[in-house]
mmCIF file of C-alpha atoms in Angstrom:
data_model
loop_
_atom_site.group_PDB
_atom_site.id
_atom_site.type_symbol
_atom_site.label_atom_id
_atom_site.label_comp_id
_atom_site.label_asym_id
_atom_site.label_seq_id
_atom_site.Cartn_x
_atom_site.Cartn_y
_atom_site.Cartn_z
ATOM 1 C CA MET A 1038 32.969 -30.405 -32.561
ATOM 2 C CA ALA A 1039 30.753 -28.585 -35.060
ATOM 3 C CA ARG A 1040 27.375 -27.357 -33.911
ATOM 4 C CA PRO A 1041 24.379 -28.944 -35.640
ATOM 5 C CA LYS A 1042 22.677 -27.198 -38.556
ATOM 6 C CA ASN A 1043 19.687 -26.223 -36.422
ATOM 7 C CA GLN A 1044 21.871 -24.014 -34.209
ATOM 8 C CA THR A 1045 19.692 -20.933 -34.741
ATOM 9 C CA ALA A 1046 16.507 -22.781 -33.817
ATOM 10 C CA ARG A 1047 18.065 -24.324 -30.717
ATOM 11 C CA ARG A 1048 19.465 -20.982 -29.553
ATOM 12 C CA GLU A 1049 16.024 -19.422 -29.983
ATOM 13 C CA GLN A 1050 14.517 -22.302 -27.995
ATOM 14 C CA LEU A 1051 16.901 -21.589 -25.131
ATOM 15 C CA ILE A 1052 16.303 -17.821 -25.281
ATOM 16 C CA ARG A 1053 12.558 -18.399 -25.024
ATOM 17 C CA ALA A 1054 13.067 -20.869 -22.191
ATOM 18 C CA ALA A 1055 15.212 -18.365 -20.306
ATOM 19 C CA SER A 1056 12.565 -15.700 -20.836
ATOM 20 C CA ARG A 1057 9.874 -18.001 -19.416
ATOM 21 C CA ALA A 1058 12.076 -18.904 -16.469
ATOM 22 C CA ILE A 1059 12.746 -15.250 -15.635
ATOM 23 C CA SER A 1060 9.036 -14.377 -15.818
ATOM 24 C CA THR A 1061 8.030 -17.253 -13.539
ATOM 25 C CA GLN A 1062 10.994 -17.607 -11.162
ATOM 26 C CA GLY A 1063 12.543 -14.139 -11.203
ATOM 27 C CA LEU A 1064 15.978 -13.090 -12.384
ATOM 28 C CA ALA A 1065 17.574 -13.408 -8.942
ATOM 29 C CA ARG A 1066 16.704 -17.118 -8.757
ATOM 30 C CA LEU A 1067 17.538 -17.906 -12.362
ATOM 31 C CA LYS A 1068 19.831 -20.890 -12.842
ATOM 32 C CA VAL A 1069 21.099 -22.724 -15.873
ATOM 33 C CA SER A 1070 19.401 -25.863 -14.597
ATOM 34 C CA GLY A 1071 16.033 -24.074 -14.565
ATOM 35 C CA ILE A 1072 16.517 -22.893 -18.130
ATOM 36 C CA ALA A 1073 17.488 -26.378 -19.221
ATOM 37 C CA ASP A 1074 14.405 -27.851 -17.552
ATOM 38 C CA SER A 1075 12.156 -25.273 -19.202
ATOM 39 C CA ALA A 1076 13.660 -26.039 -22.603
ATOM 40 C CA GLY A 1077 13.642 -29.789 -22.060
ATOM 41 C CA VAL A 1078 17.399 -30.125 -22.590
ATOM 42 C CA THR A 1079 20.455 -30.854 -20.486
ATOM 43 C CA ARG A 1080 22.529 -28.211 -18.727
ATOM 44 C CA GLY A 1081 25.338 -29.064 -21.102
ATOM 45 C CA SER A 1082 23.202 -27.999 -24.036
ATOM 46 C CA VAL A 1083 22.822 -24.516 -22.562
ATOM 47 C CA HIS A 1084 26.576 -24.139 -22.174
ATOM 48 C CA TYR A 1085 27.070 -25.575 -25.654
ATOM 49 C CA TYR A 1086 25.145 -22.740 -27.313
ATOM 50 C CA PHE A 1087 26.024 -19.898 -24.926
ATOM 51 C CA SER A 1088 29.425 -19.259 -23.382
ATOM 52 C CA ASP A 1089 27.881 -18.155 -20.083
ATOM 53 C CA LEU A 1090 24.617 -17.045 -18.529
ATOM 54 C CA SER A 1091 25.311 -13.360 -19.237
ATOM 55 C CA GLU A 1092 25.471 -14.008 -22.972
ATOM 56 C CA LEU A 1093 22.111 -15.758 -22.836
ATOM 57 C CA LEU A 1094 20.549 -12.972 -20.772
ATOM 58 C CA VAL A 1095 21.689 -10.351 -23.276
ATOM 59 C CA GLN A 1096 19.789 -12.293 -25.926
ATOM 60 C CA VAL A 1097 16.703 -12.444 -23.709
ATOM 61 C CA HIS A 1098 16.847 -8.680 -23.317
ATOM 62 C CA LYS A 1099 17.291 -8.342 -27.085
ATOM 63 C CA ARG A 1100 14.079 -10.322 -27.563
ATOM 64 C CA ALA A 1101 12.208 -7.917 -25.291
ATOM 65 C CA LEU A 1102 13.756 -4.980 -27.157
ATOM 66 C CA GLU A 1103 12.516 -6.471 -30.413
ATOM 67 C CA ARG A 1104 8.965 -6.376 -29.050
ATOM 68 C CA PHE A 1105 8.997 -2.977 -27.368
ATOM 69 C CA PHE A 1106 11.249 -1.093 -29.785
ATOM 70 C CA THR A 1107 12.078 -2.694 -33.115
ATOM 71 C CA GLN A 1108 8.636 -4.038 -33.978
ATOM 72 C CA ARG A 1109 6.678 -0.952 -33.008
ATOM 73 C CA ALA A 1110 9.186 1.345 -34.693
ATOM 74 C CA ALA A 1111 8.737 -0.669 -37.899
ATOM 75 C CA VAL A 1112 4.931 -0.459 -37.636
ATOM 76 C CA THR A 1113 4.818 3.268 -37.057
ATOM 77 C CA GLN A 1114 7.181 3.978 -39.950
ATOM 78 C CA ASP A 1115 4.460 2.706 -42.282
ATOM 79 C CA LEU A 1116 1.961 5.275 -40.954
ATOM 80 C CA PRO A 1117 2.225 8.612 -42.789
ATOM 81 C CA ASP A 1118 0.457 10.726 -40.139
ATOM 82 C CA ALA A 1119 2.513 11.530 -37.032
ATOM 83 C CA ARG A 1120 -0.659 11.562 -34.909
ATOM 84 C CA ASP A 1121 -1.255 7.913 -35.826
ATOM 85 C CA GLN A 1122 2.422 7.124 -35.266
ATOM 86 C CA LEU A 1123 2.318 8.581 -31.771
ATOM 87 C CA VAL A 1124 -0.899 6.843 -30.709
ATOM 88 C CA GLU A 1125 0.164 3.477 -32.118
ATOM 89 C CA SER A 1126 3.625 3.688 -30.550
ATOM 90 C CA ILE A 1127 2.126 4.383 -27.131
ATOM 91 C CA ARG A 1128 -0.441 1.605 -27.574
ATOM 92 C CA ARG A 1129 2.291 -0.919 -28.347
ATOM 93 C CA GLY A 1130 4.415 0.202 -25.407
ATOM 94 C CA ILE A 1131 1.757 -0.898 -22.897
ATOM 95 C CA PRO A 1132 1.869 -4.495 -21.581
ATOM 96 C CA ASP A 1133 -1.083 -6.748 -22.391
ATOM 97 C CA GLY A 1134 -1.550 -7.393 -18.679
ATOM 98 C CA PRO A 1135 0.264 -8.521 -15.527
ATOM 99 C CA ASP A 1136 1.239 -11.852 -17.109
ATOM 100 C CA ASP A 1137 2.784 -10.311 -20.224
ATOM 101 C CA GLU A 1138 5.999 -12.338 -20.261
ATOM 102 C CA LEU A 1139 8.331 -9.852 -21.934
ATOM 103 C CA ALA A 1140 7.040 -6.989 -19.790
ATOM 104 C CA VAL A 1141 7.769 -9.053 -16.676
ATOM 105 C CA VAL A 1142 11.232 -9.798 -18.026
ATOM 106 C CA LEU A 1143 11.964 -6.089 -18.476
ATOM 107 C CA CYS A 1144 10.843 -5.395 -14.918
ATOM 108 C CA GLU A 1145 13.130 -8.127 -13.641
ATOM 109 C CA PHE A 1146 16.079 -6.598 -15.473
ATOM 110 C CA ASN A 1147 15.235 -3.142 -14.151
ATOM 111 C CA THR A 1148 15.014 -4.277 -10.532
ATOM 112 C CA ALA A 1149 18.423 -5.968 -10.780
ATOM 113 C CA ILE A 1150 20.224 -2.870 -12.081
ATOM 114 C CA ARG A 1151 21.875 -2.072 -8.741
ATOM 115 C CA ASP A 1152 23.432 -5.529 -8.571
ATOM 116 C CA GLU A 1153 24.645 -5.941 -12.148
ATOM 117 C CA PRO A 1154 26.221 -3.168 -14.282
ATOM 118 C CA LEU A 1155 25.342 -5.075 -17.458
ATOM 119 C CA TYR A 1156 21.617 -4.675 -16.776
ATOM 120 C CA SER A 1157 22.092 -0.949 -16.220
ATOM 121 C CA THR A 1158 23.799 -0.667 -19.591
ATOM 122 C CA LEU A 1159 21.005 -2.610 -21.291
ATOM 123 C CA ALA A 1160 18.319 -0.481 -19.631
ATOM 124 C CA GLN A 1161 19.968 2.772 -20.665
ATOM 125 C CA SER A 1162 20.382 1.558 -24.243
ATOM 126 C CA ARG A 1163 16.703 0.619 -24.409
ATOM 127 C CA TYR A 1164 15.645 3.944 -22.919
ATOM 128 C CA ASP A 1165 17.830 5.997 -25.267
ATOM 129 C CA ARG A 1166 16.605 4.174 -28.361
ATOM 130 C CA GLN A 1167 12.966 4.675 -27.403
ATOM 131 C CA VAL A 1168 13.545 8.370 -26.764
ATOM 132 C CA VAL A 1169 15.069 8.685 -30.240
ATOM 133 C CA MET A 1170 12.037 6.885 -31.697
ATOM 134 C CA TYR A 1171 9.550 9.239 -30.033
ATOM 135 C CA ARG A 1172 11.610 12.323 -30.807
ATOM 136 C CA ALA A 1173 11.526 11.413 -34.498
ATOM 137 C CA ILE A 1174 7.729 11.058 -34.377
ATOM 138 C CA LEU A 1175 7.383 14.417 -32.647
ATOM 139 C CA ASP A 1176 9.631 16.111 -35.193
ATOM 140 C CA VAL A 1177 7.511 14.702 -38.010
ATOM 141 C CA GLY A 1178 4.355 15.930 -36.278
ATOM 142 C CA VAL A 1179 5.788 19.435 -35.999
ATOM 143 C CA ALA A 1180 6.814 19.380 -39.660
ATOM 144 C CA GLN A 1181 3.318 18.232 -40.648
ATOM 145 C CA GLY A 1182 1.758 21.054 -38.658
ATOM 146 C CA HIS A 1183 -0.054 18.745 -36.221
ATOM 147 C CA PHE A 1184 2.081 19.335 -33.120
ATOM 148 C CA GLN A 1185 2.981 22.496 -31.252
ATOM 149 C CA LEU A 1186 5.285 21.241 -28.526
ATOM 150 C CA SER A 1187 5.152 22.783 -25.070
ATOM 151 C CA GLU A 1188 8.710 21.603 -24.396
ATOM 152 C CA PRO A 1189 11.718 20.528 -26.496
ATOM 153 C CA ALA A 1190 11.013 17.323 -28.427
ATOM 154 C CA VAL A 1191 13.642 15.393 -26.493
ATOM 155 C CA ASP A 1192 11.962 16.340 -23.194
ATOM 156 C CA VAL A 1193 8.515 15.260 -24.375
ATOM 157 C CA ALA A 1194 9.967 12.015 -25.728
ATOM 158 C CA SER A 1195 11.816 11.354 -22.469
ATOM 159 C CA ASN A 1196 8.652 11.891 -20.448
ATOM 160 C CA ILE A 1197 6.629 9.517 -22.618
ATOM 161 C CA VAL A 1198 9.239 6.771 -22.273
ATOM 162 C CA SER A 1199 9.454 7.329 -18.516
ATOM 163 C CA LEU A 1200 5.670 7.115 -18.207
ATOM 164 C CA GLU A 1201 5.685 3.867 -20.164
ATOM 165 C CA ASP A 1202 8.329 2.384 -17.892
ATOM 166 C CA SER A 1203 6.452 3.469 -14.767
ATOM 167 C CA TYR A 1204 3.074 2.143 -15.903
ATOM 168 C CA LEU A 1205 4.666 -1.087 -17.109
ATOM 169 C CA LEU A 1206 5.842 -1.695 -13.544
ATOM 170 C CA HIS A 1207 2.388 -0.974 -12.095
ATOM 171 C CA ILE A 1208 0.671 -3.285 -14.581
ATOM 172 C CA VAL A 1209 3.102 -6.144 -13.981
ATOM 173 C CA SER A 1210 2.711 -5.567 -10.217
ATOM 174 C CA ARG A 1211 -1.040 -6.213 -10.618
ATOM 175 C CA ASN A 1212 -2.114 -2.722 -9.636
ATOM 176 C CA ASP A 1213 -5.868 -2.989 -10.207
ATOM 177 C CA SER A 1214 -6.138 0.802 -10.187
ATOM 178 C CA LEU A 1215 -4.029 0.975 -13.335
ATOM 179 C CA PRO A 1216 -5.086 -1.601 -15.954
ATOM 180 C CA PRO A 1217 -3.489 -1.415 -19.440
ATOM 181 C CA ARG A 1218 -6.318 0.633 -20.974
ATOM 182 C CA ARG A 1219 -6.101 3.220 -18.197
ATOM 183 C CA ALA A 1220 -2.323 3.494 -18.596
ATOM 184 C CA PHE A 1221 -2.764 3.975 -22.342
ATOM 185 C CA GLU A 1222 -5.280 6.766 -21.818
ATOM 186 C CA LEU A 1223 -3.134 8.525 -19.220
ATOM 187 C CA ILE A 1224 -0.056 8.590 -21.442
ATOM 188 C CA LEU A 1225 -2.155 9.872 -24.334
ATOM 189 C CA SER A 1226 -3.507 12.605 -22.057
ATOM 190 C CA TYR A 1227 0.041 13.808 -21.416
ATOM 191 C CA ALA A 1228 0.850 13.511 -25.122
ATOM 192 C CA ARG A 1229 -2.147 15.669 -26.064
ATOM 193 C CA THR A 1230 -1.050 18.370 -23.645
ATOM 194 C CA ALA A 1231 2.623 18.220 -24.630
ATOM 195 C CA THR A 1232 1.892 18.313 -28.369
ATOM 196 C CA GLY A 1233 -1.039 20.731 -28.260
ATOM 197 C CA CYS A 1234 -2.888 18.227 -30.442
ATOM 198 C CA PRO A 1235 -6.404 17.186 -29.328
ATOM 199 C CA GLU A 1236 -6.500 14.550 -32.086
ATOM 200 C CA VAL A 1237 -4.076 12.294 -30.176
ATOM 201 C CA THR A 1238 -6.878 10.025 -28.963
ATOM 202 C CA PRO A 1239 -7.306 6.289 -28.246
ATOM 203 C CA ASP A 1240 -9.611 5.760 -31.223
ATOM 204 C CA ARG A 1241 -6.977 6.587 -33.826
ATOM 205 C CA VAL A 1242 -5.633 3.874 -36.123
ATOM 206 C CA SER A 1243 -4.711 0.476 -34.724
ATOM 207 C CA THR A 1244 -2.759 -1.908 -36.933
ATOM 208 C CA GLY A 1245 -3.582 -4.949 -34.844
ATOM 209 C CA PRO A 1246 -2.466 -6.541 -31.575
ATOM 210 C CA SER A 1247 0.978 -5.787 -30.212
#
């Protein structure tokens, strides 16, 4: 039986429904029936478009990666100054708040790493790609004469990504001592020290909401 012509749209509907279900119910309690209910379809429809739940979850993770890696990498590539690239990348790596759906989804994947090797693989891939992104920005900043790194570029990049992951967890956990703006400022503080560049400040260019 051939799939209908709107296959792409229906798959996207189910991916978004799965993302909502994870953010509200948690990954551990996720069931195909819950995804189907969220999407307003039958359980059979979920199995029709995805061979199993793991395939669907990989696509959910890909959607989060699109937000926290692909989109911000594309934005920063259009900024010629590495100082602007660094500030904007950090800004877009901070969740909007504790109810930021895709940030919650990433936290759910991270907390399930010990139980599912697939999630560990996805988390490492995301981490490695973000480190590469930041390392490229740092290298450009050095070439432009803006940055004088206190450590190797890969170490600075790794620390920035690790700080983002840590603060993301605190924000999603509703830590009132660490709202998004505070997390943004703290990461920039480290970036200023690590790059020797006092111009890495919150008031640099913003291309719009993340």
